[in-house]
CSV table of N, CA, C and O in Angstrom, one decimal:
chain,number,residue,atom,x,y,z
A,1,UNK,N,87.9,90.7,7.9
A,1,UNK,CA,88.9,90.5,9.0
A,1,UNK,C,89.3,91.8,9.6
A,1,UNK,O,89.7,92.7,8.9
A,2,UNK,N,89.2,92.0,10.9
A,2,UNK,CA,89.2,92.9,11.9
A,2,UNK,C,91.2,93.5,11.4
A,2,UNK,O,91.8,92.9,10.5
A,3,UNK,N,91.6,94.5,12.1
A,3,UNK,CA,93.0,95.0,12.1
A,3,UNK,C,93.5,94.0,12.6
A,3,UNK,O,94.6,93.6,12.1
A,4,UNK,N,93.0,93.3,14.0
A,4,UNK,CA,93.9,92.6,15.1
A,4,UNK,C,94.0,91.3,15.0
A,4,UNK,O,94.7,90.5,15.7
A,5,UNK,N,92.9,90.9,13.9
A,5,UNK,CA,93.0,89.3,13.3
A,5,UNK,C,93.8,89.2,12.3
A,5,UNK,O,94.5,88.2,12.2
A,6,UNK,N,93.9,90.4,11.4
A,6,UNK,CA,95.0,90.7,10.4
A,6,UNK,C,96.8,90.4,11.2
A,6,UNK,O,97.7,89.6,11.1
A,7,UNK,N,96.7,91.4,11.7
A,7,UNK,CA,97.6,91.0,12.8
A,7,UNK,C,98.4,90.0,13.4
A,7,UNK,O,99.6,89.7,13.6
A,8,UNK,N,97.2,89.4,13.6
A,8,UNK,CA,97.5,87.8,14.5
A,8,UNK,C,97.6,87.4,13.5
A,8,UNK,O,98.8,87.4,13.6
A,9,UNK,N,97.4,87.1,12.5
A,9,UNK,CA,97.5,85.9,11.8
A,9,UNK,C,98.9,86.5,11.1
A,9,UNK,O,99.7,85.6,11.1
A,10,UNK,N,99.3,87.5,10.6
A,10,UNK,CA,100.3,87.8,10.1
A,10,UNK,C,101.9,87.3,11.1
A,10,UNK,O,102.9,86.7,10.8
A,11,UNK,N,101.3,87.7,12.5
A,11,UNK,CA,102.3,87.1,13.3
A,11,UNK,C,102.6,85.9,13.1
A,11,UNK,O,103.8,85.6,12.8
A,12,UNK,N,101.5,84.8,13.3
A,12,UNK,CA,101.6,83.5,13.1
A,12,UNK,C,102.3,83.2,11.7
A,12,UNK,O,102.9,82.1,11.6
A,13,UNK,N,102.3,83.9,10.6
A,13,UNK,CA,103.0,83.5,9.2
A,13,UNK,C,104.7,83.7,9.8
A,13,UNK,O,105.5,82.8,9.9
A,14,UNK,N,104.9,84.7,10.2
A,14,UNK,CA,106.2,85.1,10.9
A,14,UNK,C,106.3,83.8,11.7
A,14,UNK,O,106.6,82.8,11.0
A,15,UNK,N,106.2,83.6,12.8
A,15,UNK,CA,106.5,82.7,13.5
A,15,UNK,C,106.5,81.1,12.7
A,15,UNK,O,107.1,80.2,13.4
A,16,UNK,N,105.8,80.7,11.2
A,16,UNK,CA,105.8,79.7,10.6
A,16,UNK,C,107.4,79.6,10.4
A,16,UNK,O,108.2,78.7,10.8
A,17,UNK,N,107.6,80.6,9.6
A,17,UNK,CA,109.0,81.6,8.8
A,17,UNK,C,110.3,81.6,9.8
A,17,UNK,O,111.4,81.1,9.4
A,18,UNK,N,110.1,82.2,11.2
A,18,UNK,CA,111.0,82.3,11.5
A,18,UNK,C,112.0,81.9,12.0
A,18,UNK,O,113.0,82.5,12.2
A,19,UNK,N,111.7,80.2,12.2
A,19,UNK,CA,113.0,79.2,12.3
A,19,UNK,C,113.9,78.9,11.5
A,19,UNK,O,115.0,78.6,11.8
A,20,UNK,N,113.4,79.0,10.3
A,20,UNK,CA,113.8,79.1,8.8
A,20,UNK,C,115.0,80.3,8.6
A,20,UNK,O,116.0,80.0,8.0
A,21,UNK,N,115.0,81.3,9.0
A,21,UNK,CA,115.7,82.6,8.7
A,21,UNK,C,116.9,82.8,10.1
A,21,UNK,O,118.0,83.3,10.1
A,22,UNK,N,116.1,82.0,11.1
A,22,UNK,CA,116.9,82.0,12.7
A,22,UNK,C,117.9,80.7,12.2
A,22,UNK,O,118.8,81.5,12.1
A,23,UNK,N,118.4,79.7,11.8
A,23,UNK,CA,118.9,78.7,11.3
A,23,UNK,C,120.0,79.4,10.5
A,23,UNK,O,121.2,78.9,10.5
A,24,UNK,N,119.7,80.3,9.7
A,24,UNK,CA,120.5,80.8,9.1
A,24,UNK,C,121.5,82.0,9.6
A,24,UNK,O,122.5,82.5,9.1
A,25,UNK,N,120.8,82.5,11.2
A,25,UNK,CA,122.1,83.2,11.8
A,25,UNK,C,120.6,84.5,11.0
A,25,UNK,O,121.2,85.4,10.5
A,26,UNK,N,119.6,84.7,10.8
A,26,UNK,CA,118.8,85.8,10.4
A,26,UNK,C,117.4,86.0,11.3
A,26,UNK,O,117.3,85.1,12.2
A,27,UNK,N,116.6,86.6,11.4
A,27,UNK,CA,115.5,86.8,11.8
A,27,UNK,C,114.6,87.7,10.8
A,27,UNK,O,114.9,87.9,9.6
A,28,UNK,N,113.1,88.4,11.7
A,28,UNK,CA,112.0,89.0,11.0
A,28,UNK,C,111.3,89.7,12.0
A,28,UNK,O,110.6,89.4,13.0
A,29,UNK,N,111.5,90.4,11.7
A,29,UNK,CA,110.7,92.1,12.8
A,29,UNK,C,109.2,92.1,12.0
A,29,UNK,O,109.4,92.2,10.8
A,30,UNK,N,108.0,92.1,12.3
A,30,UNK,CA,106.9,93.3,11.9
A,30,UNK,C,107.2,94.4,12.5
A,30,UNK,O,107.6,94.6,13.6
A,31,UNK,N,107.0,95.2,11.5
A,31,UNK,CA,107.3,97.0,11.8
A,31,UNK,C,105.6,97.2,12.3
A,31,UNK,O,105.2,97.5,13.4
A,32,UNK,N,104.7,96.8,10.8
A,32,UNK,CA,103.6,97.2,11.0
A,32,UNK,C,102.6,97.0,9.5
A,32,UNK,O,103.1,96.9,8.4
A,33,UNK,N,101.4,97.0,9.6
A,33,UNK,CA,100.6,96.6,8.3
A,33,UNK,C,99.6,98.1,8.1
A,33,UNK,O,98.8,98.7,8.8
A,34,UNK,N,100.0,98.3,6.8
A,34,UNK,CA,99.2,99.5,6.2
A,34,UNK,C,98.6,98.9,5.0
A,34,UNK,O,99.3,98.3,4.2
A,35,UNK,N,97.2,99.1,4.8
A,35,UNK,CA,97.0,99.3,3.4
A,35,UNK,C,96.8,98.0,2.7
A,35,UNK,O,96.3,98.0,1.6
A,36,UNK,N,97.0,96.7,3.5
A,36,UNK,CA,97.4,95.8,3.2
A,36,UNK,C,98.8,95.6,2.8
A,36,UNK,O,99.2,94.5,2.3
A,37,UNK,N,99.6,96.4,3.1
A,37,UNK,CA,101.1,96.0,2.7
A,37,UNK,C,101.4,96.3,4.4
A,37,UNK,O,101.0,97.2,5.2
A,38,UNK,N,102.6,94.7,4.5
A,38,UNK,CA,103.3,94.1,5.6
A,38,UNK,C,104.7,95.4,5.7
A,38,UNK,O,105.1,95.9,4.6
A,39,UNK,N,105.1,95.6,6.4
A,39,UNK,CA,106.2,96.1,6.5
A,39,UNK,C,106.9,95.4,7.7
A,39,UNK,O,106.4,95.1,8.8
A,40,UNK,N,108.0,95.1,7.4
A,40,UNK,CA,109.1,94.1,8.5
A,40,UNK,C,110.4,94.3,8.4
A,40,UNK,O,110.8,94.9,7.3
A,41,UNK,N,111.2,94.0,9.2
A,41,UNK,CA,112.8,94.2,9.3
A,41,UNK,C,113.1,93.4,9.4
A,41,UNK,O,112.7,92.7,10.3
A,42,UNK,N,114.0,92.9,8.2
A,42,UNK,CA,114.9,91.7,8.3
A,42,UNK,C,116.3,92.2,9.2
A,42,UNK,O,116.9,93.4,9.1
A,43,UNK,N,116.9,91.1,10.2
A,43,UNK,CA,117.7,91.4,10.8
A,43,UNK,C,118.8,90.2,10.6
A,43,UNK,O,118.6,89.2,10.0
A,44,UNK,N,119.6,90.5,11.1
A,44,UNK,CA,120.9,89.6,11.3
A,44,UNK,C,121.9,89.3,10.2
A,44,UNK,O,122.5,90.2,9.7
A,45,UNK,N,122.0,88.2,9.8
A,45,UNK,CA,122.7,87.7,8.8
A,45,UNK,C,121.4,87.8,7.4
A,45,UNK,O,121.7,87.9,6.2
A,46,UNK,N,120.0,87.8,7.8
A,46,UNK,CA,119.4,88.6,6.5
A,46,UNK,C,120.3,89.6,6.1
A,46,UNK,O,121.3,89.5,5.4
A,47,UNK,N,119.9,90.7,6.7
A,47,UNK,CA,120.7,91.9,6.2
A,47,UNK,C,121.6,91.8,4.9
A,47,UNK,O,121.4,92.5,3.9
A,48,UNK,N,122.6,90.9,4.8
A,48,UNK,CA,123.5,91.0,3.9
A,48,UNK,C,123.4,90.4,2.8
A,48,UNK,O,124.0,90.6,1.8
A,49,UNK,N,122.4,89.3,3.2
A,49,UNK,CA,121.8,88.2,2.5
A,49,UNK,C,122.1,88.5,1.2
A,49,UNK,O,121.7,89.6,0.9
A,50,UNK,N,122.6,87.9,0.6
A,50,UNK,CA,122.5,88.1,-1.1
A,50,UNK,C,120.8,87.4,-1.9
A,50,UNK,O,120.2,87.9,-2.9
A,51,UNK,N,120.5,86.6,-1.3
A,51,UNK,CA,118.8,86.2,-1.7
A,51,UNK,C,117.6,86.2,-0.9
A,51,UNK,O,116.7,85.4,-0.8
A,52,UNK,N,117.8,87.9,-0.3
A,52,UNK,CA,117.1,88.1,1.0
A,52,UNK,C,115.9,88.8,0.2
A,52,UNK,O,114.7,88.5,0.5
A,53,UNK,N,116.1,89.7,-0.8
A,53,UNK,CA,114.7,89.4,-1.6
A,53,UNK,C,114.0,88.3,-2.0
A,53,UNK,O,112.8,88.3,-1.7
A,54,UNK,N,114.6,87.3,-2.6
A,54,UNK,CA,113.5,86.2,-3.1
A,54,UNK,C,113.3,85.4,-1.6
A,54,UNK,O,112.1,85.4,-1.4
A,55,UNK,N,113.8,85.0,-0.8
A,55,UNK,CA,113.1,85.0,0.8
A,55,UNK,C,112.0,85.9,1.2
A,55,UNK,O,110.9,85.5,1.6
A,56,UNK,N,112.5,87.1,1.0
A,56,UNK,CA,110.8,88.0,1.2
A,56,UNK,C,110.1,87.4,0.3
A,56,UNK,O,109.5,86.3,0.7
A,57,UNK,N,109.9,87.7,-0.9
A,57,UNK,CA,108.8,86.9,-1.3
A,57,UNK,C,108.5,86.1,-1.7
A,57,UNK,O,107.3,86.0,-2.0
A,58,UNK,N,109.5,84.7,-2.1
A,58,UNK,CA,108.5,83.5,-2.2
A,58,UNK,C,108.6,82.5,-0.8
A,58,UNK,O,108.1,81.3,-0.8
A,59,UNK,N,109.3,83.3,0.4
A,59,UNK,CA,109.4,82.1,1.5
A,59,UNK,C,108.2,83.4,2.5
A,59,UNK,O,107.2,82.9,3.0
A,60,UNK,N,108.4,85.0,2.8
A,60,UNK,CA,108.3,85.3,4.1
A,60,UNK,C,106.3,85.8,3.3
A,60,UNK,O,105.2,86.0,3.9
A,61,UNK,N,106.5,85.9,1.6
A,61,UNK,CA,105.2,86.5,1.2
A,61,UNK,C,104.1,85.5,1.3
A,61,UNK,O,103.0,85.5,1.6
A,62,UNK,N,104.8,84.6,0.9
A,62,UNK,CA,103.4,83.8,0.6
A,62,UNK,C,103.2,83.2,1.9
A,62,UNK,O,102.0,82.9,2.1
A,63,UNK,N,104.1,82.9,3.0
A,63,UNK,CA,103.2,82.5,3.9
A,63,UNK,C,102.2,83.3,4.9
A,63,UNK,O,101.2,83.0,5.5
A,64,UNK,N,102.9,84.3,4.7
A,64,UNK,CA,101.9,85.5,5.4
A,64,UNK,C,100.7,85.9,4.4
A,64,UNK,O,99.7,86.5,4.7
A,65,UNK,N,101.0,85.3,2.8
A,65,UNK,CA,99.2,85.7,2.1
A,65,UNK,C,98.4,84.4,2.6
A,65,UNK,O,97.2,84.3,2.6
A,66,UNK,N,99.4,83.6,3.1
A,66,UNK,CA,98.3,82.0,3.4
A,66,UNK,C,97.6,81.9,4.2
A,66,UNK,O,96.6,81.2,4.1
A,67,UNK,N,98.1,83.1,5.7
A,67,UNK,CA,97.5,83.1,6.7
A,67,UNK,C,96.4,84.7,6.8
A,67,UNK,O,95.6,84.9,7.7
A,68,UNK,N,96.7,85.4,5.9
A,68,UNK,CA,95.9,86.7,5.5
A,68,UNK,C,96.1,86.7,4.5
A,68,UNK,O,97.2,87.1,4.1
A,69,UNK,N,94.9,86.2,3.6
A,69,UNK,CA,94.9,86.3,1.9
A,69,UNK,C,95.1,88.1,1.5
A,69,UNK,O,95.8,88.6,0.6
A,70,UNK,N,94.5,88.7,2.2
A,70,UNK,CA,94.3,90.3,1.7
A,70,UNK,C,95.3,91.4,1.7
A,70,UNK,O,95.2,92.6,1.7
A,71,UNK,N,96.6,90.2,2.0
A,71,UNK,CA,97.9,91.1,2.6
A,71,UNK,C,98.3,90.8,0.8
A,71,UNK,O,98.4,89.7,0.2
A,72,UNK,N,98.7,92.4,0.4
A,72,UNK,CA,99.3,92.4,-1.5
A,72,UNK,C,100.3,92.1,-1.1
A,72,UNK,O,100.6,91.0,-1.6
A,73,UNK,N,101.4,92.8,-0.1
A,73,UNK,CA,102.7,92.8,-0.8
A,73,UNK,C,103.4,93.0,0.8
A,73,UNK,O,103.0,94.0,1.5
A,74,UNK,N,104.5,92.1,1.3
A,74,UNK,CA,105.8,92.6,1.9
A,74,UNK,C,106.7,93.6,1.7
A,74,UNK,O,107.5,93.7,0.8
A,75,UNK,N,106.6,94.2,2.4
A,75,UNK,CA,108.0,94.9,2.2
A,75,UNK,C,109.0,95.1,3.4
A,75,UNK,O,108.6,95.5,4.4
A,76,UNK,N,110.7,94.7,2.9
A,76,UNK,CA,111.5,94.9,3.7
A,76,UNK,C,111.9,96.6,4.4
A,76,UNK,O,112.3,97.3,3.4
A,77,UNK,N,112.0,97.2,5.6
A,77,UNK,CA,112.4,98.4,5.6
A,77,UNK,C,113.6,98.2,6.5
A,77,UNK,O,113.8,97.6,7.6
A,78,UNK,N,114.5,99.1,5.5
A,78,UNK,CA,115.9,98.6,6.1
A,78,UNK,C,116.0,100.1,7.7
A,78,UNK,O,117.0,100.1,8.4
């Protein structure tokens, strides 16, 4: 899978995700993908979130491994 299909498809996991996080008064930035690790900004009422880790990874990781299996790991950068 090319950088810019990685990409796209990672967007599209975001966009599955992001009504889910926007409902809650939160959102999801891509910063950018290295290495296979996602990097993203959670904003809004994430931020303060008290279960904004387990959101990163069992709601924002696994749908972005669904749509790019080769993506290891999310990470939030504050």
């Amino acid at each position: 899978m090319t950088a810019t299909e990685t990409q796209n498809n990672v967007e599209k996991a975001l966009e599955e995700i992001r009504p889910f996080l926007v409902s809650d008064g939160g959102n999801i930035k891509l910063l950018s993908i290295e290495n296979n690790t996602v990097k993203v900004q959670l904003e809004g009422a994430c931020i303060g979130c008290s279960v904004n880790q387990m959101t990163l990874k069992n709601g924002v990781e696994a749908t972005i491994k669904k749509y790019a299996p080769q993506i290891e790991e999310v990470i939030n950068v504050q």
